[in-house]
Amino acid sequence: MPDLLTKLPFQGTVECLLLNPDRKSGLEKQMVQESRLLFSGIEGDCHGGLTRKSDSRMLKQFKRGTLVRNARQLSILSTEELAEVANAMGILHVKPDWVGANLVTRGIPDLTLLPPSTRLQFPSGAMIVVDIENLPCRYPADIIEKHHPEQTAGFVKAAKHKRGVVGWVEAEGTIRKGDAITIWVPPLRPYPHA
Amino acid sequence: MPDLLTKLPFQGTVECLLLNPDRKSGLEKQMVQESRLLFSGIEGDCHGGLTRKSDSRMLKQFKRGTLVRNARQLSILSTEELAEVANAMGILHVKPDWVGANLVTRGIPDLTLLPPSTRLQFPSGAMIVVDIENLPCRYPADIIEKHHPEQTAGFVKAAKHKRGVVGWVEAEGTIRKGDAITIWVPPLRPYPHA
């Protein structure tokens, strides 16, 4: 049988992992050495769950608060794109905990442009499926502004197509700081009627 | 906030719905007037479940039998592509129950080329997310050969990029024969490092 997924010729690395046990504390998260991925998301993270209530991102598809499958179990960003965003904002860095990251990668260029249904594979066997690009919104913008009132450009504009992707757990397992990340991409082709 | 998903300017229609309560009976399914979509898949269909065992399609990613999230809850094909496949095989038609379809659409051109993470929305509010293209394999080929030993070309070759897509339920609801299907596609762009 032909292969549907193609392995990219390079790997990424887990630069850091973050956990947010409590949604009330906002997007800011704590660094951890490892995270246990369950079908319901990261163990102990407040964005976990097999389902969630639809939010403002989905108002064209769902009435707010509709119960939907949780395809946003993890927020994944890259070291390289975070540095580009900081540069565009005229500040030294954008810390991953300011933007609600669960996983920060190194070595995956243009992480945000990874196509939907890309698979990220870890040495334990854990697998994450990319649902879609994440969009910059006001919440991290407010946090960054609190830390860096001197910024020369806003986060929402600076982070366009550099805010990472969201995804869900396809296979359970533990992921650790320093882990290699193997990347499997689906067929890439235009849809001729869009 | 900018929109991540774009609504296509045309809609599809539900041409027919099929249910297979028992995996032992093979791919052949029974026609139904409506199907209830649950987070676990189609109610009463043997391919349902929140998880499933990985199969031969995923041998490069998983040891066979690994427990994975079920992103193949539904098999979706189009009337138009089924007709093209039949034509290429030199037979009158390929019946949807021969190829394991759960949902057959009409009016969505090149259904198989719909990009991963495309959303298919139904009047009840039910939503299906496309995971990925389906690949033609020997099982339906054997069934069709049984019905049409006179075929002039094999199914596997004739159905390449015309075998539909598989997907999972994002929002629950009933879908009915004749329902309109609204299509939401994710951003379409190349990944520059593949």
Coordinates of C-alpha atoms in Angstrom, one line a residue:
Chain A
M1 CA 0.0 0.0 0.0
P2 CA 1.4 3.5 -0.8
D3 CA 2.2 5.7 2.2
L4 CA -0.2 8.5 3.1
L5 CA 2.2 10.2 5.5
T6 CA 5.7 11.3 4.5
K7 CA 8.5 11.5 7.1
L8 CA 10.3 14.9 6.9
P9 CA 14.1 14.6 6.5
F10 CA 14.8 16.5 9.7
Q11 CA 13.7 16.2 13.3
G12 CA 12.8 18.7 15.9
T13 CA 13.6 18.7 19.6
V14 CA 11.4 19.3 22.7
E15 CA 12.9 22.6 24.0
C16 CA 10.5 23.0 26.9
L17 CA 7.2 21.7 28.4
L18 CA 4.7 23.6 30.4
L19 CA 1.7 22.8 32.5
N20 CA -1.3 24.9 33.6
P21 CA -3.2 23.1 36.2
D22 CA -5.7 25.9 36.8
R23 CA -7.5 28.0 34.2
K24 CA -8.1 30.7 36.7
S25 CA -4.4 31.6 36.8
G26 CA -4.7 32.6 33.1
L27 CA -2.4 31.5 30.3
E28 CA 0.8 31.6 32.4
K29 CA 2.1 28.1 33.0
Q30 CA 4.8 26.3 34.9
M31 CA 7.8 24.5 33.4
V32 CA 8.0 20.8 33.8
Q33 CA 10.6 18.1 32.8
E34 CA 8.0 15.8 31.3
S35 CA 4.4 15.6 30.4
R36 CA 2.1 12.6 30.2
L37 CA 0.0 12.6 27.1
L38 CA -3.4 10.9 27.5
F39 CA -6.2 10.6 25.0
S40 CA -7.8 13.3 27.0
G41 CA -4.8 15.6 26.7
I42 CA -1.9 16.5 29.0
E43 CA -2.4 14.9 32.4
G44 CA -3.2 17.6 34.9
D45 CA -3.5 20.5 32.3
C46 CA -6.6 22.6 32.4
H47 CA -7.0 22.5 28.6
G48 CA -7.4 18.8 28.7
G49 CA -10.6 16.9 28.1
L50 CA -12.0 14.7 25.3
T51 CA -14.6 17.5 24.7
R52 CA -14.8 21.2 25.4
K53 CA -17.2 24.1 25.0
S54 CA -16.9 25.9 21.7
D55 CA -15.5 29.4 22.0
S56 CA -15.2 32.7 20.1
R57 CA -13.0 31.2 17.5
M58 CA -15.8 29.0 16.3
L59 CA -18.8 31.4 16.3
K60 CA -19.3 30.9 12.5
Q61 CA -19.6 27.2 13.0
F62 CA -21.2 26.8 16.5
K63 CA -23.4 28.7 19.0
R64 CA -21.0 29.6 21.8
G65 CA -20.8 26.9 24.4
T66 CA -21.6 24.0 22.1
L67 CA -20.0 20.8 23.3
V68 CA -17.3 19.8 20.7
R69 CA -14.5 17.3 20.5
N70 CA -11.4 18.9 22.0
A71 CA -8.9 19.4 19.1
R72 CA -7.0 22.0 21.1
Q73 CA -5.6 19.8 23.8
L74 CA -2.1 21.2 23.3
S75 CA -0.7 24.5 22.2
I76 CA 2.6 24.1 20.4
L77 CA 5.0 26.9 19.6
S78 CA 8.6 27.1 18.3
T79 CA 11.6 28.7 19.8
E80 CA 12.4 30.2 16.5
E81 CA 9.0 31.8 15.8
L82 CA 8.9 33.1 19.4
A83 CA 12.2 34.8 18.8
E84 CA 10.9 36.3 15.5
V85 CA 7.8 37.6 17.3
A86 CA 9.9 39.2 20.1
N87 CA 12.1 40.8 17.4
A88 CA 9.1 42.2 15.6
M89 CA 7.7 43.6 18.9
G90 CA 11.1 45.2 19.8
I91 CA 11.4 43.2 23.0
L92 CA 14.1 40.8 24.2
H93 CA 11.9 37.7 24.3
V94 CA 8.4 36.3 24.4
K95 CA 8.3 33.7 27.2
P96 CA 6.4 30.6 26.3
D97 CA 4.3 30.8 29.5
W98 CA 3.0 34.2 28.4
V99 CA 1.4 32.7 25.4
G100 CA -0.1 29.5 26.9
A101 CA 2.4 27.1 25.3
N102 CA 2.3 23.4 26.4
L103 CA 5.2 22.4 24.2
V104 CA 8.0 24.5 22.7
T105 CA 10.0 23.0 19.8
R106 CA 13.4 23.7 18.4
G107 CA 14.5 22.9 14.9
I108 CA 11.1 22.8 13.1
P109 CA 11.2 25.7 10.7
D110 CA 7.9 27.6 10.2
L111 CA 6.2 25.4 12.7
T112 CA 3.0 27.3 12.3
L113 CA 2.8 26.4 8.6
L114 CA 2.8 22.6 9.4
P115 CA -0.3 21.3 7.5
P116 CA -3.4 20.1 9.4
S117 CA -3.2 16.3 10.2
T118 CA 0.6 16.5 10.5
R119 CA 1.8 13.9 13.0
L120 CA 4.4 14.7 15.7
Q121 CA 6.0 11.5 17.0
F122 CA 8.0 11.1 20.2
P123 CA 10.4 8.4 21.4
S124 CA 7.9 6.9 23.9
G125 CA 5.5 6.3 21.1
A126 CA 3.3 9.3 22.0
M127 CA 1.8 11.0 18.9
I128 CA 0.2 14.4 18.5
V129 CA -1.9 15.3 15.5
V130 CA -1.9 19.0 14.4
D131 CA -5.5 20.2 14.0
I132 CA -4.8 23.8 12.8
E133 CA -2.8 27.0 13.2
N134 CA -3.4 29.0 16.3
L135 CA -4.4 32.6 16.0
P136 CA -2.9 35.4 18.1
C137 CA -5.5 36.9 20.4
R138 CA -5.7 39.6 23.1
Y139 CA -5.1 37.4 26.1
P140 CA -1.3 36.9 25.5
A141 CA -1.1 40.4 24.2
D142 CA -2.2 41.7 27.5
I143 CA 0.2 39.6 29.5
I144 CA 3.1 40.6 27.3
E145 CA 2.2 44.3 27.6
K146 CA 2.2 43.9 31.4
H147 CA 5.8 42.6 31.2
H148 CA 7.0 44.8 28.4
P149 CA 5.1 48.1 28.3
E150 CA 7.9 49.5 26.1
Q151 CA 7.0 47.1 23.2
T152 CA 7.1 48.8 19.7
A153 CA 4.5 46.6 18.0
G154 CA 1.5 44.6 19.3
F155 CA 1.5 40.9 19.7
V156 CA -1.5 40.1 17.6
K157 CA 0.1 41.7 14.5
A158 CA 3.7 40.4 15.2
A159 CA 2.6 36.9 15.9
K160 CA 0.5 36.4 12.7
H161 CA 1.4 32.9 11.3
K162 CA 4.0 32.6 14.0
R163 CA 1.7 31.6 17.0
G164 CA 2.1 27.9 16.5
V165 CA -0.5 25.2 16.1
V166 CA -3.0 23.3 18.3
G167 CA -3.4 19.6 18.3
W168 CA -4.7 16.4 20.0
V169 CA -3.3 13.2 21.3
E170 CA -3.4 10.3 18.8
A171 CA -1.3 7.9 20.9
E172 CA -0.6 8.1 24.6
G173 CA 2.9 8.3 26.2
T174 CA 5.3 10.5 28.1
I175 CA 7.2 13.3 26.4
R176 CA 10.4 14.7 27.9
K177 CA 12.5 17.8 27.5
G178 CA 15.2 17.0 24.9
D179 CA 13.1 14.4 23.1
A180 CA 13.5 14.2 19.4
I181 CA 10.4 14.9 17.4
T182 CA 9.8 13.0 14.1
I183 CA 7.4 14.8 11.7
W184 CA 5.0 13.0 9.4
V185 CA 3.1 15.2 6.9
P186 CA 0.0 14.3 4.9
P187 CA -0.3 14.7 1.1
L188 CA 0.2 18.4 0.3
R189 CA -1.8 19.6 -2.7
P190 CA -4.3 22.3 -3.5
Y191 CA -8.0 21.7 -3.4
P192 CA -9.0 22.9 -6.9
H193 CA -12.4 24.2 -5.9
A194 CA -11.6 26.5 -2.9
Chain B
M1 CA -10.2 37.9 15.0
P2 CA -9.5 36.7 11.5
D3 CA -11.2 33.5 10.4
L4 CA -9.3 30.3 10.2
L5 CA -11.9 28.4 8.3
T6 CA -13.3 29.5 5.0
K7 CA -16.8 28.5 3.9
L8 CA -16.8 27.2 0.3
P9 CA -19.2 28.9 -2.1
F10 CA -21.1 25.7 -2.8
Q11 CA -22.7 23.0 -0.7
G12 CA -22.9 19.2 -1.0
T13 CA -25.9 16.9 -0.3
V14 CA -26.2 13.7 1.6
E15 CA -26.8 11.1 -1.2
C16 CA -27.0 8.1 1.0
L17 CA -26.1 6.8 4.5
L18 CA -24.9 3.3 5.4
L19 CA -24.4 1.4 8.6
N20 CA -22.4 -1.7 9.3
P21 CA -23.4 -3.1 12.7
D22 CA -21.1 -6.1 12.5
R23 CA -17.5 -6.1 11.3
K24 CA -17.7 -9.9 10.6
S25 CA -20.0 -9.2 7.7
G26 CA -17.2 -7.4 6.0
L27 CA -17.3 -4.0 4.3
E28 CA -20.8 -4.5 3.0
K29 CA -23.3 -2.2 4.8
Q30 CA -27.0 -1.5 5.0
M31 CA -28.7 1.7 3.7
V32 CA -30.3 3.9 6.4
Q33 CA -32.4 7.1 6.3
E34 CA -30.5 8.8 9.0
S35 CA -27.4 8.3 11.2
R36 CA -26.8 9.6 14.7
L37 CA -23.3 10.9 15.0
L38 CA -21.8 10.7 18.5
F39 CA -18.3 11.6 19.7
S40 CA -17.6 7.9 19.5
G41 CA -18.7 7.8 15.8
I42 CA -21.9 6.6 14.1
E43 CA -24.2 5.0 16.7
G44 CA -24.4 1.3 16.1
D45 CA -21.6 1.2 13.5
C46 CA -18.7 -1.3 14.0
H47 CA -16.1 1.3 13.0
G48 CA -17.1 3.5 15.9
G49 CA -15.2 4.1 19.1
L50 CA -13.1 6.8 20.6
T51 CA -10.0 4.7 20.1
R52 CA -9.1 1.8 17.9
K53 CA -6.2 -0.6 17.3
S54 CA -3.7 0.7 14.7
D55 CA -3.6 -1.3 11.5
S56 CA -1.5 -2.0 8.4
R57 CA -1.9 1.6 7.2
M58 CA 0.1 2.9 10.2
L59 CA 2.9 0.4 10.4
K60 CA 5.6 3.0 9.9
Q61 CA 4.2 5.0 12.8
F62 CA 3.0 2.3 15.2
K63 CA 3.5 -1.3 16.1
R64 CA 0.4 -3.1 14.8
G65 CA -2.4 -3.2 17.4
T66 CA -1.3 0.0 19.3
L67 CA -4.2 1.8 20.8
V68 CA -4.8 5.1 19.0
R69 CA -7.5 7.7 18.8
N70 CA -10.0 6.8 16.2
A71 CA -9.7 9.3 13.4
R72 CA -11.4 6.9 11.0
Q73 CA -14.9 6.9 12.5
L74 CA -16.5 7.6 9.1
S75 CA -15.7 6.7 5.6
I76 CA -17.0 9.3 3.2
L77 CA -17.2 8.9 -0.6
S78 CA -18.8 10.9 -3.4
T79 CA -21.3 9.8 -6.0
E80 CA -19.2 11.5 -8.7
E81 CA -15.9 9.8 -7.8
L82 CA -17.6 6.4 -7.4
A83 CA -19.0 6.9 -11.0
E84 CA -15.5 7.8 -12.2
V85 CA -14.0 4.7 -10.6
A86 CA -16.7 2.4 -12.1
N87 CA -16.0 4.0 -15.5
A88 CA -12.3 3.4 -15.2
M89 CA -13.0 -0.2 -14.2
G90 CA -15.3 -0.7 -17.2
I91 CA -18.3 -1.6 -15.0
L92 CA -21.7 0.0 -14.6
H93 CA -21.3 1.2 -11.0
V94 CA -19.4 0.7 -7.8
K95 CA -22.0 0.4 -5.0
P96 CA -21.1 2.4 -1.8
D97 CA -21.7 -0.7 0.3
W98 CA -19.0 -2.5 -1.6
V99 CA -16.4 0.0 -0.5
G100 CA -17.4 0.4 3.1
A101 CA -18.9 3.9 2.8
N102 CA -20.8 5.4 5.7
L103 CA -21.8 8.6 3.9
V104 CA -22.0 9.3 0.2
T105 CA -22.1 12.9 -0.9
R106 CA -23.3 14.6 -4.1
G107 CA -22.1 17.9 -5.4
I108 CA -18.6 18.1 -3.7
P109 CA -16.2 17.9 -6.6
D110 CA -12.9 16.0 -5.9
L111 CA -14.1 15.0 -2.5
T112 CA -10.9 13.0 -1.9
L113 CA -8.8 16.1 -2.4
L114 CA -10.5 18.0 0.5
P115 CA -7.7 19.1 2.8
P116 CA -7.1 17.5 6.2
S117 CA -9.1 19.4 9.0
T118 CA -11.8 20.4 6.5
R119 CA -15.1 20.6 8.5
L120 CA -18.4 19.1 7.0
Q121 CA -21.4 20.7 8.7
F122 CA -25.0 19.4 8.7
P123 CA -28.3 21.1 9.5
S124 CA -28.7 19.4 12.9
G125 CA -25.4 21.0 14.0
A126 CA -23.4 17.7 13.5
M127 CA -19.9 18.3 12.3
I128 CA -17.4 15.9 10.8
V129 CA -13.6 16.7 10.6
V130 CA -11.7 15.2 7.7
D131 CA -8.5 13.5 8.9
I132 CA -7.1 12.3 5.7
E133 CA -7.6 10.7 2.3
N134 CA -8.6 7.0 2.3
L135 CA -6.4 4.6 0.3
P136 CA -7.8 1.9 -2.0
C137 CA -7.0 -1.5 -0.7
R138 CA -7.7 -5.2 -1.5
Y139 CA -10.8 -5.7 0.6
P140 CA -13.2 -3.7 -1.6
A141 CA -11.3 -4.9 -4.7
D142 CA -12.2 -8.5 -3.8
I143 CA -15.9 -7.6 -3.2
I144 CA -16.2 -5.8 -6.5
E145 CA -14.5 -8.6 -8.4
K146 CA -17.0 -11.0 -6.9
H147 CA -19.9 -8.9 -8.3
H148 CA -18.1 -7.9 -11.5
P149 CA -15.6 -10.5 -12.7
E150 CA -15.7 -8.9 -16.1
Q151 CA -14.0 -5.7 -14.9
T152 CA -11.3 -4.3 -17.2
A153 CA -9.2 -2.6 -14.5
G154 CA -8.6 -3.2 -10.8
F155 CA -10.2 -1.2 -8.1
V156 CA -6.9 -0.2 -6.4
K157 CA -5.6 1.5 -9.4
A158 CA -8.9 2.9 -10.6
A159 CA -9.7 4.4 -7.2
K160 CA -6.4 6.2 -6.6
H161 CA -7.3 9.7 -5.2
K162 CA -11.0 8.9 -5.7
R163 CA -11.6 6.7 -2.6
G164 CA -12.9 9.4 -0.4
V165 CA -11.7 10.6 3.0
V166 CA -12.0 9.4 6.6
G167 CA -13.0 11.6 9.5
W168 CA -14.2 11.9 13.1
V169 CA -17.1 13.6 14.8
E170 CA -16.4 17.1 16.2
A171 CA -20.1 17.9 17.2
E172 CA -22.9 15.4 17.7
G173 CA -26.2 15.3 15.9
T174 CA -28.3 13.4 13.4
I175 CA -27.6 13.5 9.7
R176 CA -30.2 12.6 7.2
K177 CA -30.5 11.6 3.6
G178 CA -30.9 14.8 1.5
D179 CA -29.2 17.1 4.1
A180 CA -27.2 20.0 2.8
I181 CA -23.5 19.8 3.7
T182 CA -21.6 23.1 4.3
I183 CA -17.9 22.9 3.8
W184 CA -15.3 24.8 5.8
V185 CA -11.7 24.5 4.7
P186 CA -8.5 25.4 6.7
P187 CA -5.8 27.7 5.3
L188 CA -4.4 26.2 2.2
R189 CA -0.7 26.8 1.6
P190 CA 2.5 24.8 1.1
Y191 CA 4.8 23.8 3.9
P192 CA 8.0 25.2 2.6
H193 CA 10.3 22.5 4.1
A194 CA 8.6 19.3 3.0

